[in-house]
Coordinates of C-alpha atoms in Angstrom, one line a residue:
X278 CA -16.5 9.4 -11.3
X279 CA -19.4 10.5 -9.3
X280 CA -19.2 14.1 -8.0
X281 CA -18.1 13.5 -4.4
X282 CA -16.4 15.4 -1.7
X283 CA -14.6 12.2 -0.6
X284 CA -12.2 10.0 -2.6
X285 CA -11.2 6.5 -1.6
X286 CA -7.6 5.6 -1.6
X287 CA -5.8 2.2 -1.3
X288 CA -2.2 2.1 0.1
X289 CA -0.3 -1.0 -0.5
X290 CA 2.9 -1.9 1.4
X291 CA 6.1 -3.5 0.1
X292 CA 7.1 -7.0 1.1
X293 CA 8.0 -9.3 -1.7
X294 CA 5.9 -12.4 -1.9
X295 CA 3.9 -11.1 1.1
X296 CA 2.2 -9.0 -1.6
X297 CA -0.1 -12.1 -2.2
X298 CA -1.7 -11.1 1.1
X299 CA -2.8 -7.8 -0.4
X300 CA -4.6 -9.8 -3.2
X301 CA -6.6 -11.7 -0.5
X302 CA -7.4 -8.4 1.3
X303 CA -8.3 -6.6 -1.9
X304 CA -10.9 -9.2 -2.8
X305 CA -12.8 -8.5 0.4
X306 CA -12.5 -4.7 0.0
X307 CA -13.7 -4.8 -3.5
X308 CA -17.0 -6.6 -2.6
X309 CA -17.4 -4.7 0.7
X310 CA -17.1 -1.3 -1.0
X311 CA -19.4 -2.4 -3.9
X312 CA -22.0 -3.5 -1.4
X313 CA -21.9 -0.9 1.4
X314 CA -20.3 2.2 -0.3
X315 CA -21.6 2.0 -4.0
X316 CA -24.6 -0.3 -3.2
X317 CA -24.2 -1.6 -6.7
X318 CA -26.1 1.4 -8.1
X319 CA -23.6 4.1 -9.1
X320 CA -21.6 2.6 -11.9
X321 CA -19.9 6.0 -12.5
X322 CA -17.9 5.8 -9.3
X323 CA -14.6 4.1 -8.9
X324 CA -14.1 1.5 -6.2
X325 CA -10.8 3.3 -5.5
X326 CA -9.9 6.7 -6.9
X327 CA -6.3 6.4 -6.0
X328 CA -4.1 3.3 -5.6
X329 CA -0.6 4.0 -4.1
X330 CA 2.1 1.4 -3.6
X331 CA 5.7 0.6 -2.7
X332 CA 7.7 -2.3 -4.2
X333 CA 5.5 -5.2 -4.6
X334 CA 2.6 -2.9 -3.6
X335 CA 3.5 -0.8 -6.6
X336 CA 3.3 -3.9 -8.8
X337 CA -0.1 -4.8 -7.4
X338 CA -1.3 -1.2 -7.8
X339 CA -0.1 -1.0 -11.4
X340 CA -1.9 -4.3 -12.2
X341 CA -5.1 -3.0 -10.8
X342 CA -5.1 0.3 -12.5
X343 CA -3.9 -1.2 -15.8
X344 CA -6.8 -3.7 -15.6
X345 CA -9.4 -1.0 -15.0
X346 CA -8.3 1.4 -17.7
X347 CA -8.0 -1.4 -20.2
X348 CA -11.7 -2.4 -19.5
X349 CA -12.8 1.2 -19.7
X350 CA -11.0 2.0 -22.9
X351 CA -11.4 -1.3 -24.8
X352 CA -14.7 -2.5 -23.4
X353 CA -16.3 0.9 -22.9
X354 CA -17.3 0.1 -19.3
X355 CA -18.3 2.7 -16.7
X356 CA -16.0 3.6 -13.9
X357 CA -17.6 1.2 -11.4
X358 CA -18.2 -1.6 -13.9
X359 CA -14.6 -1.5 -15.1
X360 CA -13.4 -2.8 -11.7
X361 CA -15.5 -6.0 -12.1
X362 CA -13.2 -9.1 -12.1
X363 CA -10.2 -7.1 -10.8
X364 CA -10.0 -9.1 -7.5
X365 CA -10.1 -12.4 -9.2
X366 CA -7.6 -11.4 -11.9
X367 CA -5.1 -10.1 -9.3
X368 CA -5.2 -13.5 -7.6
X369 CA -4.7 -15.2 -10.9
X370 CA -1.7 -13.0 -11.6
X371 CA -0.1 -14.2 -8.4
X372 CA -1.0 -17.9 -8.8
X373 CA 0.0 -18.3 -12.5
X374 CA 2.6 -15.6 -13.1
X375 CA 4.4 -14.9 -9.8
X376 CA 4.2 -18.2 -7.8
X377 CA 6.7 -21.0 -8.2
X378 CA 6.6 -24.7 -7.8
X379 CA 9.4 -25.4 -5.3
X380 CA 10.9 -28.9 -5.1
X381 CA 12.0 -29.7 -1.5
X382 CA 13.4 -33.2 -2.1
X383 CA 17.0 -32.1 -1.8
X384 CA 16.4 -31.1 1.8
X385 CA 15.8 -33.4 4.8
X386 CA 13.7 -35.6 5.0
X387 CA 14.4 -36.0 1.1
X388 CA 10.8 -36.9 0.2
X389 CA 9.4 -36.2 -3.3
X390 CA 6.0 -35.8 -1.7
X391 CA 5.5 -32.5 0.0
X392 CA 2.8 -33.8 2.3
X393 CA 5.1 -36.6 3.6
X394 CA 8.0 -34.1 3.8
X395 CA 5.9 -31.8 6.0
X396 CA 4.6 -34.6 8.1
X397 CA 8.1 -35.8 9.0
X398 CA 8.9 -32.3 10.4
X399 CA 5.6 -32.3 12.3
X400 CA 6.5 -35.6 13.9
X401 CA 10.0 -34.3 14.8
X402 CA 8.5 -31.1 16.5
X403 CA 6.3 -33.3 18.8
X404 CA 9.4 -34.8 20.3
X405 CA 11.8 -31.8 20.0
X406 CA 10.2 -28.6 21.2
X407 CA 13.0 -26.6 19.6
X408 CA 12.3 -28.1 16.1
X409 CA 10.2 -26.2 13.5
X410 CA 6.7 -27.2 12.7
X411 CA 6.1 -28.8 9.3
X412 CA 4.7 -25.7 7.8
X413 CA 7.5 -23.4 9.1
X414 CA 10.0 -25.9 7.8
X415 CA 8.3 -25.9 4.4
X416 CA 8.4 -22.1 4.2
X417 CA 11.9 -21.9 5.4
X418 CA 13.3 -24.4 2.8
X419 CA 11.1 -22.9 0.1
X420 CA 12.7 -19.5 0.7
X421 CA 16.1 -21.1 1.0
X422 CA 15.6 -22.9 -2.4
X423 CA 14.5 -19.6 -3.9
X424 CA 17.7 -17.8 -2.5
X425 CA 19.9 -20.5 -4.0
X426 CA 18.0 -21.3 -7.3
X427 CA 15.8 -18.3 -7.8
X428 CA 12.0 -18.0 -8.2
X429 CA 11.3 -18.8 -11.8
X430 CA 9.1 -15.8 -12.7
X431 CA 10.6 -13.2 -10.4
X432 CA 14.4 -13.4 -10.0
X433 CA 17.4 -15.6 -10.8
X434 CA 20.8 -15.7 -9.0
X435 CA 23.8 -14.1 -10.8
X436 CA 26.4 -16.9 -10.9
X437 CA 29.1 -17.1 -9.7
X438 CA 28.5 -14.9 -6.6
X439 CA 30.7 -11.9 -6.5
X440 CA 33.7 -11.9 -4.1
X441 CA 34.0 -8.3 -2.6
X442 CA 37.7 -7.8 -2.0
X443 CA 37.7 -4.1 -1.2
X444 CA 39.1 -4.6 2.3
X445 CA 41.5 -7.5 1.3
X446 CA 40.1 -9.7 4.1
X447 CA 38.8 -12.7 2.0
X448 CA 41.6 -15.0 3.4
X449 CA 39.7 -14.9 6.7
X450 CA 35.9 -15.1 5.8
X451 CA 35.2 -14.5 2.1
X452 CA 32.8 -11.5 1.5
X453 CA 30.5 -13.4 -0.8
X454 CA 28.0 -11.0 -2.4
X455 CA 24.8 -12.9 -3.6
X456 CA 23.1 -10.9 -6.3
X457 CA 20.0 -11.5 -8.4
X458 CA 18.8 -10.7 -11.9
X459 CA 15.2 -9.3 -11.9
X460 CA 14.7 -9.5 -15.6
X461 CA 12.3 -12.4 -15.1
X462 CA 10.2 -10.0 -13.0
X463 CA 10.4 -7.3 -15.7
X464 CA 9.1 -9.7 -18.3
X465 CA 6.4 -11.1 -16.0
X466 CA 5.2 -7.5 -15.3
X467 CA 5.3 -6.5 -19.0
X468 CA 3.3 -9.5 -20.0
X469 CA 0.6 -8.9 -17.4
X470 CA 0.3 -5.1 -17.2
X471 CA -0.4 -2.7 -20.1
X472 CA 2.2 0.1 -20.4
X473 CA 2.3 3.0 -20.5
X474 CA -0.1 3.8 -17.6
X475 CA -1.3 7.3 -18.1
X476 CA -4.7 8.1 -16.6
X477 CA -6.8 11.2 -15.9
X478 CA -9.4 12.5 -13.6
X479 CA -11.3 14.0 -16.5
X480 CA -11.8 10.5 -18.0
X481 CA -12.9 9.2 -14.5
X482 CA -9.9 6.9 -14.3
X483 CA -8.1 5.8 -11.1
X484 CA -4.8 7.4 -10.2
X485 CA -1.6 5.3 -9.8
X486 CA 1.1 6.4 -7.4
X487 CA 4.4 4.3 -7.3
X488 CA 7.0 5.3 -4.7
X489 CA 10.7 4.8 -5.2
X490 CA 14.0 6.3 -3.9
X491 CA 16.5 8.3 -5.9
X492 CA 19.8 6.8 -4.6
X493 CA 22.0 9.8 -5.3
X494 CA 19.5 12.4 -3.9
X495 CA 18.3 10.3 -1.0
X496 CA 14.7 11.3 -1.6
X497 CA 11.5 9.5 -2.1
X498 CA 10.1 9.9 -5.6
X499 CA 6.5 9.4 -6.5
X500 CA 5.7 8.3 -10.1
X501 CA 2.2 9.6 -10.9
X502 CA -0.2 8.5 -13.7
X503 CA -2.1 11.8 -13.5
X504 CA -0.9 14.8 -15.6
X505 CA 0.4 18.0 -14.1
X506 CA -1.0 21.5 -14.7
X507 CA 0.8 21.9 -18.0
X508 CA -0.6 18.5 -19.2
X509 CA 2.7 16.6 -18.9
X510 CA 3.5 13.7 -16.5
X511 CA 6.7 14.2 -14.4
X512 CA 8.1 13.8 -10.9
X513 CA 9.8 16.9 -9.7
X514 CA 12.2 17.1 -6.7
X515 CA 15.9 18.1 -6.9
X516 CA 15.6 16.6 -10.4
X517 CA 12.8 16.2 -12.9
X518 CA 11.9 12.8 -14.2
X519 CA 9.6 13.0 -17.2
X520 CA 7.3 10.2 -18.5
X521 CA 4.7 12.2 -20.6
X522 CA 2.7 9.2 -21.9
X523 CA 2.6 7.5 -18.6
X524 CA 4.3 5.2 -16.1
X525 CA 6.5 2.5 -17.7
X526 CA 7.9 -0.8 -16.4
X527 CA 11.2 0.9 -15.4
X528 CA 9.3 3.1 -12.9
X529 CA 7.5 0.1 -11.3
X530 CA 10.8 -1.9 -11.2
X531 CA 12.4 1.2 -9.6
X532 CA 10.0 0.9 -6.8
X533 CA 10.9 -2.8 -6.3
X534 CA 14.7 -2.9 -6.6
X535 CA 15.8 -4.2 -3.2
X536 CA 19.2 -2.8 -2.3
X537 CA 22.1 -5.3 -2.3
X538 CA 20.1 -8.1 -3.8
X539 CA 19.3 -6.3 -7.1
X540 CA 21.2 -3.7 -9.0
X541 CA 19.9 -0.1 -9.2
X542 CA 17.1 0.5 -11.7
X543 CA 18.0 3.0 -14.3
X544 CA 15.1 5.3 -15.1
X545 CA 15.5 7.8 -18.0
X546 CA 15.3 11.5 -16.9
X547 CA 13.1 12.0 -19.9
X548 CA 11.4 8.8 -21.1
X549 CA 11.7 8.2 -24.9
X550 CA 8.9 5.9 -25.9
X551 CA 10.5 5.2 -29.2
X552 CA 13.7 3.8 -27.9
X553 CA 13.9 0.0 -28.2
X554 CA 15.1 -2.4 -25.4
X555 CA 18.2 -3.1 -27.6
X556 CA 19.1 0.6 -27.7
X557 CA 18.5 1.0 -24.0
X558 CA 20.9 -2.0 -23.4
X559 CA 23.5 -0.4 -25.6
X560 CA 23.3 2.8 -23.8
X561 CA 23.8 1.1 -20.5
X562 CA 26.6 -1.1 -21.7
X563 CA 28.5 1.9 -23.0
X564 CA 28.0 3.6 -19.6
X565 CA 26.0 6.2 -21.4
X566 CA 24.2 7.1 -18.2
X567 CA 24.0 10.9 -18.1
X568 CA 20.4 10.7 -19.1
X569 CA 19.5 8.2 -16.4
X570 CA 18.9 8.3 -12.6
X571 CA 19.5 5.4 -10.3
X572 CA 16.6 4.1 -8.1
X573 CA 16.1 1.7 -5.2
X574 CA 13.2 0.1 -3.6
X575 CA 10.8 2.7 -2.1
X576 CA 10.7 0.6 1.1
X577 CA 14.1 2.0 2.0
X578 CA 12.4 5.3 3.0
X579 CA 8.7 4.8 2.7
X580 CA 7.3 1.3 2.8
X581 CA 3.8 2.5 3.6
X582 CA 3.4 5.5 1.2
X583 CA 0.6 7.4 3.1
X584 CA 2.6 10.6 3.3
X585 CA 3.3 10.5 -0.5
X586 CA -0.5 9.9 -1.0
X587 CA -1.4 12.9 1.1
X588 CA 1.1 15.2 -0.6
X589 CA 0.3 14.1 -4.1
X590 CA -3.5 14.4 -3.4
X591 CA -3.0 18.0 -2.2
X592 CA -0.7 19.0 -5.0
X593 CA -2.9 17.7 -7.7
X594 CA -6.1 19.3 -6.5
X595 CA -4.5 22.6 -5.7
X596 CA -3.1 23.0 -9.2
X597 CA -4.9 20.7 -11.6
X598 CA -8.1 19.2 -10.3
X599 CA -11.5 20.7 -10.6
X600 CA -12.2 21.9 -7.1
X601 CA -15.7 21.0 -6.1
X602 CA -18.6 23.5 -5.8
X603 CA -17.5 24.3 -2.2
X604 CA -14.1 25.3 -3.4
X605 CA -12.3 22.6 -1.3
X606 CA -10.0 19.7 -2.0
X607 CA -11.9 16.3 -1.8
X608 CA -11.4 14.6 1.5
X609 CA -9.8 11.2 1.7
X610 CA -11.0 7.8 3.0
X611 CA -8.0 5.6 3.2
X612 CA -7.5 1.9 3.3
X613 CA -4.0 0.6 4.2
X614 CA -2.9 -3.0 3.7
X615 CA 0.1 -3.8 6.0
X616 CA 1.9 -7.1 5.3
X617 CA 4.5 -6.8 8.2
X618 CA 2.9 -7.6 11.6
X619 CA 3.5 -4.8 14.1
X620 CA 2.5 -7.0 17.1
X621 CA 3.8 -10.4 18.0
X622 CA 0.4 -12.1 18.7
X623 CA 2.0 -15.0 20.4
X624 CA 3.9 -12.9 23.0
X625 CA 7.0 -14.8 22.7
X626 CA 10.5 -13.2 22.4
X627 CA 12.4 -15.2 19.8
X628 CA 15.7 -16.7 20.8
X629 CA 16.8 -18.5 17.7
X630 CA 18.6 -16.8 14.8
X631 CA 15.8 -17.0 12.2
X632 CA 13.2 -15.9 14.7
X633 CA 15.2 -12.8 15.7
X634 CA 15.8 -11.9 12.1
X635 CA 12.1 -12.4 11.3
X636 CA 11.0 -10.1 14.2
X637 CA 13.6 -7.5 13.2
X638 CA 12.2 -7.5 9.6
X639 CA 8.7 -7.1 10.9
X640 CA 9.7 -4.0 13.0
X641 CA 11.9 -2.5 10.3
X642 CA 9.2 -2.5 7.6
X643 CA 6.1 -2.2 9.7
X644 CA 3.6 0.6 9.2
X645 CA 4.8 3.8 10.8
X646 CA 2.1 6.0 9.3
X647 CA -0.1 6.4 12.4
X648 CA 2.2 9.3 13.3
X649 CA 1.6 10.8 9.8
X650 CA -2.1 10.3 10.2
X651 CA -2.0 11.9 13.7
X652 CA 0.0 15.0 12.3
X653 CA -2.5 15.4 9.4
X654 CA -5.4 15.4 11.9
X655 CA -3.6 17.8 14.2
X656 CA -3.0 20.1 11.2
X657 CA -6.7 19.9 10.3
X658 CA -7.7 20.7 13.9
X659 CA -5.4 23.8 14.0
X660 CA -6.7 24.9 10.6
X661 CA -10.3 24.6 11.8
X662 CA -9.4 26.5 15.0
X663 CA -7.4 29.2 13.3
X664 CA -10.1 29.6 10.6
X665 CA -12.9 29.9 13.1
X666 CA -10.9 32.5 15.1
X667 CA -10.4 34.5 11.9
X668 CA -14.1 34.3 11.2
X669 CA -14.9 35.5 14.7
X670 CA -12.5 38.3 14.4
X671 CA -14.0 39.4 11.1
X672 CA -17.5 39.2 12.6
X673 CA -16.4 41.3 15.7
X674 CA -14.9 44.0 13.4
X675 CA -18.1 44.4 11.5
X676 CA -19.8 45.1 14.8
X677 CA -17.6 47.9 15.6
X678 CA -19.4 51.3 15.2
X679 CA -16.4 53.6 14.9
X680 CA -15.5 53.5 11.2
X681 CA -11.9 54.6 11.7
X682 CA -11.3 52.0 14.4
X683 CA -13.0 49.4 12.2
X684 CA -10.6 50.1 9.2
X685 CA -7.7 50.0 11.7
X686 CA -8.7 46.6 12.9
X687 CA -9.2 45.3 9.3
X688 CA -5.7 46.5 8.5
X689 CA -4.2 44.8 11.6
X690 CA -6.1 41.6 10.8
X691 CA -4.9 41.6 7.2
X692 CA -1.3 42.3 8.5
X693 CA -1.5 39.1 10.6
X694 CA -2.8 37.1 7.7
X695 CA 0.2 38.3 5.6
X696 CA 2.8 37.4 8.2
X697 CA 5.5 35.2 6.9
X698 CA 5.4 31.6 8.2
X699 CA 8.3 29.5 9.1
X700 CA 7.3 26.6 6.8
X701 CA 7.8 26.9 3.1
X702 CA 6.2 25.5 0.0
X703 CA 7.7 22.3 -1.5
X704 CA 8.3 24.3 -4.7
X705 CA 10.2 27.0 -2.9
X706 CA 9.2 30.3 -1.3
X707 CA 7.6 31.0 2.1
X708 CA 4.0 30.6 3.1
X709 CA 2.1 33.3 4.8
X710 CA -0.5 32.7 7.6
X711 CA -3.3 33.2 5.2
X712 CA -2.1 30.1 3.2
X713 CA -2.4 28.0 6.4
X714 CA -6.2 28.6 6.7
X715 CA -7.0 28.7 2.9
X716 CA -9.8 26.2 2.6
X717 CA -8.7 25.5 -1.0
X718 CA -5.5 24.0 0.3
X719 CA -6.9 21.8 3.1
X720 CA -8.7 18.5 3.2
X721 CA -9.5 16.0 5.9
X722 CA -8.7 12.3 6.2
X723 CA -12.2 11.1 7.2
X724 CA -11.2 7.6 7.9
X725 CA -8.2 5.4 7.9
X726 CA -8.8 1.6 8.0
X727 CA -5.6 -0.5 8.5
X728 CA -5.7 -4.1 7.7
X729 CA -2.6 -5.7 9.2
X730 CA -1.3 -9.2 8.6
X731 CA -1.8 -11.1 11.7
X732 CA 1.0 -12.7 13.5
X733 CA 1.8 -16.2 12.2
X734 CA 3.7 -18.7 14.3
X735 CA 5.1 -20.3 11.1
X736 CA 6.7 -17.1 9.9
X737 CA 10.3 -17.2 8.8
X738 CA 12.9 -14.4 8.4
X739 CA 13.1 -14.7 4.6
X740 CA 9.2 -14.9 4.1
X741 CA 9.5 -12.1 1.6
X742 CA 11.2 -14.4 -1.0
X743 CA 9.0 -17.5 -0.5
X744 CA 7.0 -17.5 -3.8
X745 CA 5.9 -21.1 -3.4
X746 CA 2.4 -21.8 -4.5
X747 CA 1.6 -23.2 -1.2
X748 CA 2.6 -20.1 0.7
X749 CA 0.8 -17.8 -1.8
X750 CA -2.4 -19.7 -1.3
X751 CA -2.1 -19.4 2.5
X752 CA -1.4 -15.6 2.2
X753 CA -4.6 -15.3 0.1
X754 CA -6.6 -17.0 2.9
X755 CA -4.9 -15.0 5.6
X756 CA -5.6 -11.8 3.8
X757 CA -9.3 -12.6 3.4
X758 CA -9.7 -13.6 7.1
X759 CA -7.8 -10.5 8.5
X760 CA -9.8 -8.1 6.2
X761 CA -13.2 -9.5 7.3
X762 CA -12.2 -9.4 11.0
X763 CA -11.0 -5.7 10.7
X764 CA -14.2 -4.6 8.9
X765 CA -16.3 -6.5 11.5
X766 CA -14.5 -4.7 14.2
X767 CA -14.9 -1.3 12.5
X768 CA -18.7 -2.0 12.3
X769 CA -18.9 -2.8 16.0
X770 CA -16.9 0.3 16.9
X771 CA -19.2 2.4 14.6
X772 CA -22.3 1.0 16.5
X773 CA -20.8 1.9 19.8
X774 CA -20.1 5.5 18.7
X775 CA -23.6 5.7 17.1
X776 CA -25.2 4.8 20.5
X777 CA -22.7 6.8 22.5
X778 CA -21.3 3.9 24.4
X779 CA -24.8 2.8 25.6
X780 CA -24.5 -0.3 23.4
X781 CA -24.9 -3.9 24.7
X782 CA -22.8 -6.8 23.6
X783 CA -25.9 -8.3 22.0
X784 CA -26.5 -5.1 19.9
X785 CA -22.9 -5.0 18.7
X786 CA -22.8 -8.7 17.8
X787 CA -26.2 -8.6 16.1
X788 CA -25.4 -5.5 14.1
X789 CA -22.0 -6.9 12.8
X790 CA -23.6 -10.3 12.1
X791 CA -26.3 -8.6 10.1
X792 CA -23.8 -6.8 8.0
X793 CA -21.8 -9.9 7.3
X794 CA -25.1 -11.7 6.2
X795 CA -25.7 -8.9 3.8
X796 CA -22.2 -9.2 2.5
X797 CA -22.6 -12.9 2.1
X798 CA -25.8 -12.4 0.2
X799 CA -24.2 -9.9 -2.1
X800 CA -21.1 -11.9 -3.0
X801 CA -23.3 -15.0 -3.7
X802 CA -25.2 -12.9 -6.2
X803 CA -22.0 -11.7 -7.8
X804 CA -20.8 -15.3 -8.1
X805 CA -17.7 -14.8 -5.9
X806 CA -15.6 -17.8 -4.9
X807 CA -17.0 -20.1 -2.3
X808 CA -13.9 -19.7 -0.1
X809 CA -14.8 -16.0 0.5
X810 CA -18.3 -17.0 1.7
X811 CA -16.8 -19.7 4.0
X812 CA -14.3 -17.2 5.4
X813 CA -17.2 -14.8 6.2
X814 CA -19.1 -17.5 7.9
X815 CA -16.1 -18.3 10.1
X816 CA -15.7 -14.7 11.1
X817 CA -19.3 -14.5 12.1
X818 CA -18.8 -17.4 14.4
X819 CA -16.0 -15.5 16.3
X820 CA -17.7 -12.1 16.6
X821 CA -18.0 -12.4 20.4
X822 CA -14.2 -12.9 20.6
X823 CA -13.5 -9.9 18.3
X824 CA -15.9 -7.8 20.5
X825 CA -14.0 -8.9 23.7
X826 CA -10.7 -7.9 22.0
X827 CA -12.2 -4.4 21.4
X828 CA -13.5 -4.1 24.9
X829 CA -10.1 -5.1 26.5
X830 CA -8.4 -2.6 24.1
X831 CA -10.7 0.2 25.3
X832 CA -12.2 0.7 21.8
X833 CA -15.7 0.0 23.0
X834 CA -17.4 0.6 26.3
X835 CA -20.3 -1.6 26.9
X836 CA -23.4 -0.5 28.8
X837 CA -22.9 -1.6 32.4
X838 CA -26.4 -2.8 32.6
X839 CA -25.8 -5.3 29.8
X840 CA -25.6 -8.9 31.2

């Protein structure tokens, strides 16, 4: 890893099959960062220093980090080189290991041909405005088929469904509990990802953070591939979960165990890497669970793990990392991929049951970290303000001629610095005011780029369980388009800031277009897939529309003399 005061971090949301969207976005980010951040020169720098994820985001994160460390260790690649091919392999993982071929012939219009099946719905929707489009119907019944029959490489229904009779009301409406076995997902992950995942900064390897929830303690727990100060790997909260050699498949499944649909994931309190799968099963069957903790999907408490990233980054560099020559924690540049749209781009309030459920899911699991980002920035502002006041006070004291008064002022200033703060350390004990302005404990988030899945009129409520190959492919394409649009907008905003709002529309568009041309040239040289080039060309064509969106939103102010 190149010596740098800034580290790049990737944050991946949870969302079931929507994780395929993250693969489409990642492909753009990989080539964009290689072209404009690394400039294909420094092969000793990672594309991402940290990859944090929840649920399917944790699975994608584990795949990427596993891929990189395998190439570094087995093929002796440099840090930057070891990421080569990661974008393509992540998409292959989705297409050939997670996607399913869904047969819709049992549902109206009962056609064996998917194209004809979809066309029949399109024809119906032209005469009945309430009817779904062909694409929406395809997704709806693909998800319905998965719920009934399972997704071959991800989950299978546990049959027969359980009848919950706790309240003795099954004679009215049966309390049918549909549950699923995720052993298929476990095997899929084990076959695609190299475990254990234990990485280190010293070896210039990326860091993996997978977020889950301890059901009994009600706390988010971050499984971390980097070692602690004592050289061990563990997660410490009310309990301590140890995994000295690295993160295992159980830790990743713990992040992706959706409540109600899946059982709790049992994670050993101290991982025994010599225990066989057969012995683990015997322990569980014999209810020998005192050495296990129960975990649920991290999305229950933190579907976008920015807060966990910030805390883990600070904890590591305060206690373990080699602080840079300035004695400070490296700043963070963060890229967040959001799979749940926060804005309904079609400005329609749903009135049908599926539409209402779909919008509810979007709002429930959407990215709520802008507040975390705002708080982090406010804390940095207060730190800088307080630090500067302290420096001014120290300078003023040195200017005092009366030695006795000077010593008295120094004593009073030191007394203020030692005042007990209201906030405490996570490890226990109180802070003092000096801790709050200690430069060795602070860092800035220099930039946060959020790439959010755009509103889709064909979305359905159960989109998270539609693993059909057709939907996976569309999510790839949508991720690519949204990423390119976001990065083009970021460029136009940067140009506006650079010229202090004295920018013309022509300058904004030309600058962004030039950058997209450079991107196209680079990906062509790297032999990237043709679809990526075509998507970039299509975004170039709509730059004026993107600029108008930024102007209407108040992100850019155009020079009034511009015509």
